[in-house]
Amino acid sequence: MLNRHVFRCCAVFVLALTGCIRDEPSRAEFVLGTVCNITLFDQARAQVYRDVFARIREIENHMSVNLPNSDIARINAAAGITPVQVHDDVFYVIERSLYFAGLSGGALDPAVGPLVSLWGIGTDNPRVPSQTEIDSVLPLVNWQNIELDYSARSVFLKQPGMALDLGAIAKGFAADEAAAIIKKAGLKRAIIDLGGDIITSGKKRDRSSWKVGIQDPLDNRGSYIGVVTVGEQGIVTSGVYERYFEAEGERYHHIFSPQRGFPADNDLMSVTIIADNAMDADALSTAVFVLGYEKGRALVDSLDGFQAIFVFRDNNVRITPGTDFVLTSEDYRF
Ligand code: AMP
Ligand code: MG
Protein backbone atom coordinates (compact mmCIF):
# COMPACT_ATOMS: atom_id res chain seq x y z
CA MET A 1 0.00 0.00 0.00
CA LEU A 2 2.94 2.29 0.60
CA ASN A 3 3.17 3.38 -3.00
CA ARG A 4 -0.41 4.46 -3.11
CA HIS A 5 -0.11 7.04 -0.39
CA VAL A 6 -0.05 9.71 -3.04
CA PHE A 7 -2.79 11.92 -1.66
CA ARG A 8 -1.66 11.68 1.86
CA CYS A 9 -1.41 14.99 3.63
CA CYS A 10 0.90 15.89 6.45
CA ALA A 11 -0.98 15.22 9.62
CA VAL A 12 1.29 17.23 11.78
CA PHE A 13 4.01 19.65 10.94
CA VAL A 14 6.82 21.17 12.80
CA LEU A 15 6.46 24.82 13.50
CA ALA A 16 10.18 25.31 13.28
CA LEU A 17 9.95 24.62 9.57
CA THR A 18 7.53 27.42 8.94
CA GLY A 19 8.82 29.73 11.63
CA CYS A 20 11.97 31.51 12.51
CA ILE A 21 14.52 29.00 11.25
CA ARG A 22 13.23 28.77 7.72
CA ASP A 23 16.64 29.57 6.29
CA GLU A 24 18.28 26.44 7.56
CA PRO A 25 18.40 23.80 4.89
CA SER A 26 16.16 20.84 4.48
CA ARG A 27 15.58 18.26 1.77
CA ALA A 28 12.28 16.83 0.55
CA GLU A 29 11.83 13.78 -1.66
CA PHE A 30 8.85 11.68 -2.66
CA VAL A 31 9.31 8.26 -1.07
CA LEU A 32 6.99 5.78 0.66
CA GLY A 33 4.18 7.33 -1.35
CA THR A 34 4.50 10.64 0.42
CA VAL A 35 6.63 13.74 0.73
CA CYS A 36 9.47 13.05 3.13
CA ASN A 37 11.09 16.13 4.57
CA ILE A 38 14.37 15.99 6.48
CA THR A 39 15.80 19.05 8.19
CA LEU A 40 19.30 19.03 9.63
CA PHE A 41 19.91 22.06 11.78
CA ASP A 42 23.60 21.86 12.66
CA GLN A 43 25.59 20.85 9.64
CA ALA A 44 23.35 20.05 6.76
CA ARG A 45 25.79 17.70 5.05
CA ALA A 46 24.71 16.51 1.62
CA GLN A 47 26.09 13.04 2.31
CA VAL A 48 23.86 12.64 5.36
CA TYR A 49 20.80 13.61 3.34
CA ARG A 50 21.84 11.10 0.67
CA ASP A 51 22.35 8.32 3.23
CA VAL A 52 19.02 9.01 4.90
CA PHE A 53 17.03 8.99 1.66
CA ALA A 54 18.87 5.91 0.42
CA ARG A 55 17.85 4.13 3.61
CA ILE A 56 14.21 5.22 3.29
CA ARG A 57 14.18 4.00 -0.31
CA GLU A 58 15.68 0.70 0.76
CA ILE A 59 12.88 0.29 3.31
CA GLU A 60 10.28 1.10 0.65
CA ASN A 61 11.85 -1.48 -1.67
CA HIS A 62 11.55 -4.12 1.01
CA MET A 63 8.10 -3.26 2.31
CA SER A 64 5.96 -1.85 -0.48
CA VAL A 65 3.06 -4.10 -1.50
CA ASN A 66 3.20 -2.68 -4.99
CA LEU A 67 6.77 -3.47 -5.94
CA PRO A 68 6.61 -7.05 -7.24
CA ASN A 69 10.02 -7.98 -5.85
CA SER A 70 9.57 -6.54 -2.38
CA ASP A 71 9.65 -8.96 0.51
CA ILE A 72 6.02 -8.13 1.27
CA ALA A 73 4.93 -8.86 -2.31
CA ARG A 74 6.83 -12.16 -2.18
CA ILE A 75 5.23 -13.12 1.15
CA ASN A 76 1.79 -12.29 -0.26
CA ALA A 77 2.39 -14.24 -3.47
CA ALA A 78 3.36 -17.28 -1.38
CA ALA A 79 0.30 -17.10 0.92
CA GLY A 80 -0.94 -20.58 1.73
CA ILE A 81 1.96 -22.09 -0.18
CA THR A 82 5.31 -21.58 1.47
CA PRO A 83 7.23 -19.48 4.06
CA VAL A 84 9.37 -16.70 2.60
CA GLN A 85 12.72 -15.68 3.98
CA VAL A 86 12.89 -11.91 4.45
CA HIS A 87 15.26 -9.09 5.22
CA ASP A 88 15.80 -8.41 8.94
CA ASP A 89 14.00 -5.04 8.65
CA VAL A 90 10.89 -6.71 7.32
CA PHE A 91 10.98 -9.43 9.93
CA TYR A 92 11.34 -6.85 12.69
CA VAL A 93 8.52 -4.61 11.47
CA ILE A 94 6.17 -7.58 11.07
CA GLU A 95 7.15 -8.78 14.54
CA ARG A 96 6.36 -5.34 16.03
CA SER A 97 3.09 -5.12 14.13
CA LEU A 98 2.07 -8.50 15.54
CA TYR A 99 2.93 -7.24 19.02
CA PHE A 100 0.59 -4.26 18.57
CA ALA A 101 -2.02 -6.47 16.92
CA GLY A 102 -2.05 -8.60 20.08
CA LEU A 103 -2.07 -5.56 22.35
CA SER A 104 -5.02 -3.99 20.51
CA GLY A 105 -7.05 -7.19 20.16
CA GLY A 106 -6.55 -7.12 16.39
CA ALA A 107 -7.58 -3.47 15.87
CA LEU A 108 -4.21 -3.11 14.17
CA ASP A 109 -3.97 -6.03 11.79
CA PRO A 110 -1.05 -6.25 9.35
CA ALA A 111 -3.05 -8.87 7.41
CA VAL A 112 -5.47 -6.11 6.32
CA GLY A 113 -4.16 -6.36 2.71
CA PRO A 114 -7.25 -7.98 1.11
CA LEU A 115 -9.50 -5.23 2.50
CA VAL A 116 -7.14 -2.50 1.33
CA SER A 117 -7.16 -3.98 -2.19
CA LEU A 118 -10.93 -4.46 -2.22
CA TRP A 119 -11.69 -0.82 -1.39
CA GLY A 120 -8.82 0.65 -3.42
CA ILE A 121 -8.73 3.85 -1.35
CA GLY A 122 -5.82 5.95 -2.58
CA THR A 123 -5.87 4.28 -6.01
CA ASP A 124 -7.47 5.68 -9.16
CA ASN A 125 -10.44 3.36 -8.69
CA PRO A 126 -11.73 3.38 -5.13
CA ARG A 127 -15.19 1.88 -4.62
CA VAL A 128 -17.60 0.68 -1.99
CA PRO A 129 -17.58 -3.12 -2.24
CA SER A 130 -20.70 -5.22 -1.74
CA GLN A 131 -21.30 -6.89 1.61
CA THR A 132 -20.78 -10.24 -0.11
CA GLU A 133 -17.33 -9.17 -1.26
CA ILE A 134 -16.46 -7.89 2.20
CA ASP A 135 -17.71 -11.09 3.81
CA SER A 136 -15.56 -13.12 1.44
CA VAL A 137 -12.30 -11.36 2.41
CA LEU A 138 -12.91 -10.85 6.16
CA PRO A 139 -11.78 -14.38 7.15
CA LEU A 140 -8.45 -13.65 5.44
CA VAL A 141 -7.81 -10.61 7.63
CA ASN A 142 -6.38 -12.34 10.67
CA TRP A 143 -2.97 -11.56 12.11
CA GLN A 144 -3.06 -14.85 14.02
CA ASN A 145 -2.53 -16.64 10.73
CA ILE A 146 0.81 -14.93 10.19
CA GLU A 147 3.57 -17.34 11.19
CA LEU A 148 7.09 -16.16 12.00
CA ASP A 149 10.02 -18.55 12.03
CA TYR A 150 12.67 -16.85 14.14
CA SER A 151 15.55 -19.12 13.18
CA ALA A 152 14.82 -19.16 9.45
CA ARG A 153 13.82 -15.43 9.48
CA SER A 154 10.84 -16.40 7.37
CA VAL A 155 7.21 -15.35 7.25
CA PHE A 156 4.28 -17.57 6.27
CA LEU A 157 0.69 -16.57 5.63
CA LYS A 158 -1.30 -19.68 6.44
CA GLN A 159 -4.33 -19.05 4.19
CA PRO A 160 -4.23 -18.62 0.41
CA GLY A 161 -5.45 -15.11 -0.44
CA MET A 162 -4.04 -13.52 2.71
CA ALA A 163 -1.95 -10.39 2.20
CA LEU A 164 0.19 -8.22 4.43
CA ASP A 165 0.02 -4.42 4.36
CA LEU A 166 2.49 -2.53 6.53
CA GLY A 167 1.05 0.90 5.65
CA ALA A 168 0.13 1.53 9.26
CA ILE A 169 3.63 1.13 10.64
CA ALA A 170 6.37 1.19 7.96
CA LYS A 171 6.69 4.96 7.78
CA GLY A 172 7.22 5.13 11.50
CA PHE A 173 9.99 2.55 11.20
CA ALA A 174 11.58 4.49 8.34
CA ALA A 175 11.46 7.70 10.41
CA ASP A 176 13.26 5.99 13.29
CA GLU A 177 15.90 4.62 10.93
CA ALA A 178 16.43 8.09 9.45
CA ALA A 179 16.88 9.51 12.96
CA ALA A 180 19.42 6.80 13.79
CA ILE A 181 21.51 7.60 10.71
CA ILE A 182 21.53 11.30 11.56
CA LYS A 183 22.55 10.59 15.13
CA LYS A 184 25.32 8.26 13.99
CA ALA A 185 26.65 11.01 11.73
CA GLY A 186 27.09 13.10 14.86
CA LEU A 187 24.31 15.59 14.07
CA LYS A 188 22.34 16.52 17.12
CA ARG A 189 19.38 18.56 15.93
CA ALA A 190 17.02 17.32 13.26
CA ILE A 191 13.39 16.98 12.28
CA ILE A 192 12.30 14.00 10.22
CA ASP A 193 8.84 14.34 8.74
CA LEU A 194 7.69 11.43 6.60
CA GLY A 195 4.31 12.66 5.41
CA GLY A 196 3.26 13.55 8.92
CA ASP A 197 5.06 10.79 10.80
CA ILE A 198 7.48 12.98 12.70
CA ILE A 199 10.49 12.31 14.84
CA THR A 200 12.43 15.07 16.52
CA SER A 201 16.03 15.02 17.59
CA GLY A 202 17.80 17.42 19.94
CA LYS A 203 16.32 20.81 20.76
CA LYS A 204 15.82 24.13 19.05
CA ARG A 205 18.81 26.44 18.85
CA ASP A 206 17.59 28.46 21.84
CA ARG A 207 17.53 25.15 23.77
CA SER A 208 13.75 25.16 23.99
CA SER A 209 11.78 22.07 23.01
CA TRP A 210 10.30 21.43 19.59
CA LYS A 211 6.70 22.43 19.08
CA VAL A 212 4.63 20.41 16.65
CA GLY A 213 1.35 21.61 15.15
CA ILE A 214 -1.53 19.15 15.12
CA GLN A 215 -3.41 19.28 11.82
CA ASP A 216 -6.96 20.59 11.82
CA PRO A 217 -8.85 17.60 10.32
CA LEU A 218 -11.44 19.94 8.78
CA ASP A 219 -9.12 22.52 7.31
CA ASN A 220 -6.40 22.77 4.73
CA ARG A 221 -3.12 21.07 5.16
CA GLY A 222 -0.91 23.19 7.35
CA SER A 223 -3.59 24.73 9.52
CA TYR A 224 -3.51 23.38 12.99
CA ILE A 225 -5.77 23.13 15.99
CA GLY A 226 -3.01 23.51 18.51
CA VAL A 227 0.60 22.88 19.38
CA VAL A 228 2.24 20.09 21.33
CA THR A 229 5.65 20.50 22.93
CA VAL A 230 7.78 17.39 22.65
CA GLY A 231 11.19 16.04 23.55
CA GLU A 232 13.12 13.65 21.30
CA GLN A 233 9.99 11.78 20.34
CA GLY A 234 7.88 10.34 17.58
CA ILE A 235 4.61 12.17 16.87
CA VAL A 236 2.20 10.37 14.56
CA THR A 237 -1.40 11.08 13.61
CA SER A 238 -4.01 8.77 12.10
CA GLY A 239 -7.00 10.64 10.75
CA VAL A 240 -10.05 10.42 8.53
CA TYR A 241 -8.79 13.27 6.35
CA GLU A 242 -5.51 11.69 5.29
CA ARG A 243 -6.78 9.55 2.46
CA TYR A 244 -10.40 9.05 1.48
CA PHE A 245 -12.90 9.10 -1.31
CA GLU A 246 -16.53 10.12 -1.53
CA ALA A 247 -19.41 8.12 -2.96
CA GLU A 248 -23.10 9.08 -2.82
CA GLY A 249 -22.46 11.75 -0.23
CA GLU A 250 -20.56 9.43 2.09
CA ARG A 251 -16.91 9.81 2.88
CA TYR A 252 -14.84 6.62 3.17
CA HIS A 253 -11.39 6.87 4.71
CA HIS A 254 -8.44 4.50 4.69
CA ILE A 255 -8.31 3.06 8.20
CA PHE A 256 -10.33 -0.12 8.37
CA SER A 257 -12.07 -1.97 11.11
CA PRO A 258 -10.65 -5.48 10.53
CA GLN A 259 -13.81 -6.87 12.13
CA ARG A 260 -16.39 -5.10 9.99
CA GLY A 261 -14.43 -4.60 6.81
CA PHE A 262 -15.48 -0.94 6.61
CA PRO A 263 -13.56 2.23 7.41
CA ALA A 264 -13.52 2.49 11.22
CA ASP A 265 -16.60 4.50 12.09
CA ASN A 266 -16.61 6.27 15.41
CA ASP A 267 -16.76 9.77 16.88
CA LEU A 268 -13.07 10.50 16.21
CA MET A 269 -11.54 12.55 13.41
CA SER A 270 -7.96 11.96 14.40
CA VAL A 271 -5.68 10.41 16.99
CA THR A 272 -2.15 11.63 17.58
CA ILE A 273 0.25 9.45 19.54
CA ILE A 274 3.49 10.71 21.05
CA ALA A 275 6.04 8.04 21.97
CA ASP A 276 9.74 7.42 22.33
CA ASN A 277 9.93 6.27 18.74
CA ALA A 278 7.89 6.86 15.61
CA MET A 279 7.19 3.21 14.82
CA ASP A 280 5.39 2.54 18.08
CA ALA A 281 3.54 5.86 17.73
CA ASP A 282 2.53 4.89 14.18
CA ALA A 283 1.29 1.43 15.14
CA LEU A 284 -0.59 2.74 18.14
CA SER A 285 -2.20 5.71 16.36
CA THR A 286 -3.79 3.36 13.85
CA ALA A 287 -4.80 0.85 16.53
CA VAL A 288 -6.30 3.51 18.80
CA PHE A 289 -8.17 5.12 15.93
CA VAL A 290 -9.77 1.76 15.10
CA LEU A 291 -10.60 1.07 18.75
CA GLY A 292 -12.31 4.44 19.22
CA TYR A 293 -11.99 6.75 22.20
CA GLU A 294 -13.07 4.56 25.13
CA LYS A 295 -11.09 1.45 24.33
CA GLY A 296 -8.27 3.36 22.66
CA ARG A 297 -7.84 5.66 25.64
CA ALA A 298 -7.82 2.64 27.98
CA LEU A 299 -5.08 1.08 25.87
CA VAL A 300 -2.91 4.23 25.91
CA ASP A 301 -3.43 4.61 29.66
CA SER A 302 -2.33 1.01 30.21
CA LEU A 303 1.03 1.61 28.53
CA ASP A 304 4.09 3.43 29.81
CA GLY A 305 5.57 6.25 27.76
CA PHE A 306 2.68 7.04 25.42
CA GLN A 307 0.62 10.21 25.17
CA ALA A 308 -2.41 10.88 23.01
CA ILE A 309 -4.42 13.73 21.53
CA PHE A 310 -7.95 12.82 20.42
CA VAL A 311 -9.88 15.09 18.06
CA PHE A 312 -13.62 14.34 17.92
CA ARG A 313 -16.14 14.92 15.16
CA ASP A 314 -17.95 17.44 17.37
CA ASN A 315 -14.71 19.49 17.58
CA ASN A 316 -13.93 18.43 21.12
CA VAL A 317 -10.32 17.66 21.94
CA ARG A 318 -9.05 15.41 24.70
CA ILE A 319 -5.52 14.67 25.81
CA THR A 320 -3.95 12.13 28.14
CA PRO A 321 -2.17 13.34 31.30
CA GLY A 322 1.29 14.76 30.74
CA THR A 323 0.60 15.88 27.18
CA ASP A 324 1.97 19.42 26.80
CA PHE A 325 -0.66 20.60 24.33
CA VAL A 326 -2.04 24.10 23.81
CA LEU A 327 -5.23 24.56 21.83
CA THR A 328 -4.91 27.52 19.46
CA SER A 329 -7.88 27.20 17.12
CA GLU A 330 -11.13 28.81 18.18
CA ASP A 331 -13.07 26.15 16.32
CA TYR A 332 -12.12 23.49 18.87
CA ARG A 333 -12.58 23.09 22.63
CA PHE A 334 -11.39 20.82 25.40
P1 AMP B 1 -2.04 5.05 9.37
O1 AMP B 1 -2.17 6.21 8.46
O2 AMP B 1 -0.71 4.88 10.00
O3 AMP B 1 -3.13 5.00 10.37
O4 AMP B 1 -2.16 3.74 8.48
C1 AMP B 1 -3.22 3.53 7.59
C2 AMP B 1 -2.80 2.54 6.55
O5 AMP B 1 -2.58 1.28 7.17
C3 AMP B 1 -3.85 2.30 5.50
O6 AMP B 1 -3.64 3.12 4.38
C4 AMP B 1 -3.69 0.83 5.16
O7 AMP B 1 -2.62 0.64 4.26
C5 AMP B 1 -3.29 0.25 6.49
N1 AMP B 1 -4.42 -0.10 7.36
C6 AMP B 1 -5.72 0.30 7.29
N2 AMP B 1 -6.43 -0.22 8.31
C7 AMP B 1 -5.57 -0.95 9.05
C8 AMP B 1 -5.69 -1.73 10.24
N3 AMP B 1 -6.86 -1.85 10.90
N4 AMP B 1 -4.58 -2.35 10.70
C9 AMP B 1 -3.40 -2.25 10.06
N5 AMP B 1 -3.22 -1.53 8.95
C10 AMP B 1 -4.28 -0.88 8.45
MG1 MG C 1 -0.11 4.21 11.84
Tab-separated table of C-alpha atoms in Angstrom, residues 15-24 41 204-206:
chain	number	residue	atom	x	y	z
A	15	LEU	CA	6.456	24.821	13.496
A	16	ALA	CA	10.176	25.311	13.283
A	17	LEU	CA	9.955	24.619	9.567
A	18	THR	CA	7.527	27.424	8.940
A	19	GLY	CA	8.824	29.731	11.632
A	20	CYS	CA	11.971	31.509	12.513
A	21	ILE	CA	14.523	29.003	11.247
A	22	ARG	CA	13.230	28.768	7.717
A	23	ASP	CA	16.639	29.574	6.291
A	24	GLU	CA	18.276	26.441	7.560
A	41	PHE	CA	19.911	22.064	11.778
A	204	LYS	CA	15.821	24.131	19.050
A	205	ARG	CA	18.808	26.438	18.853
A	206	ASP	CA	17.593	28.456	21.837
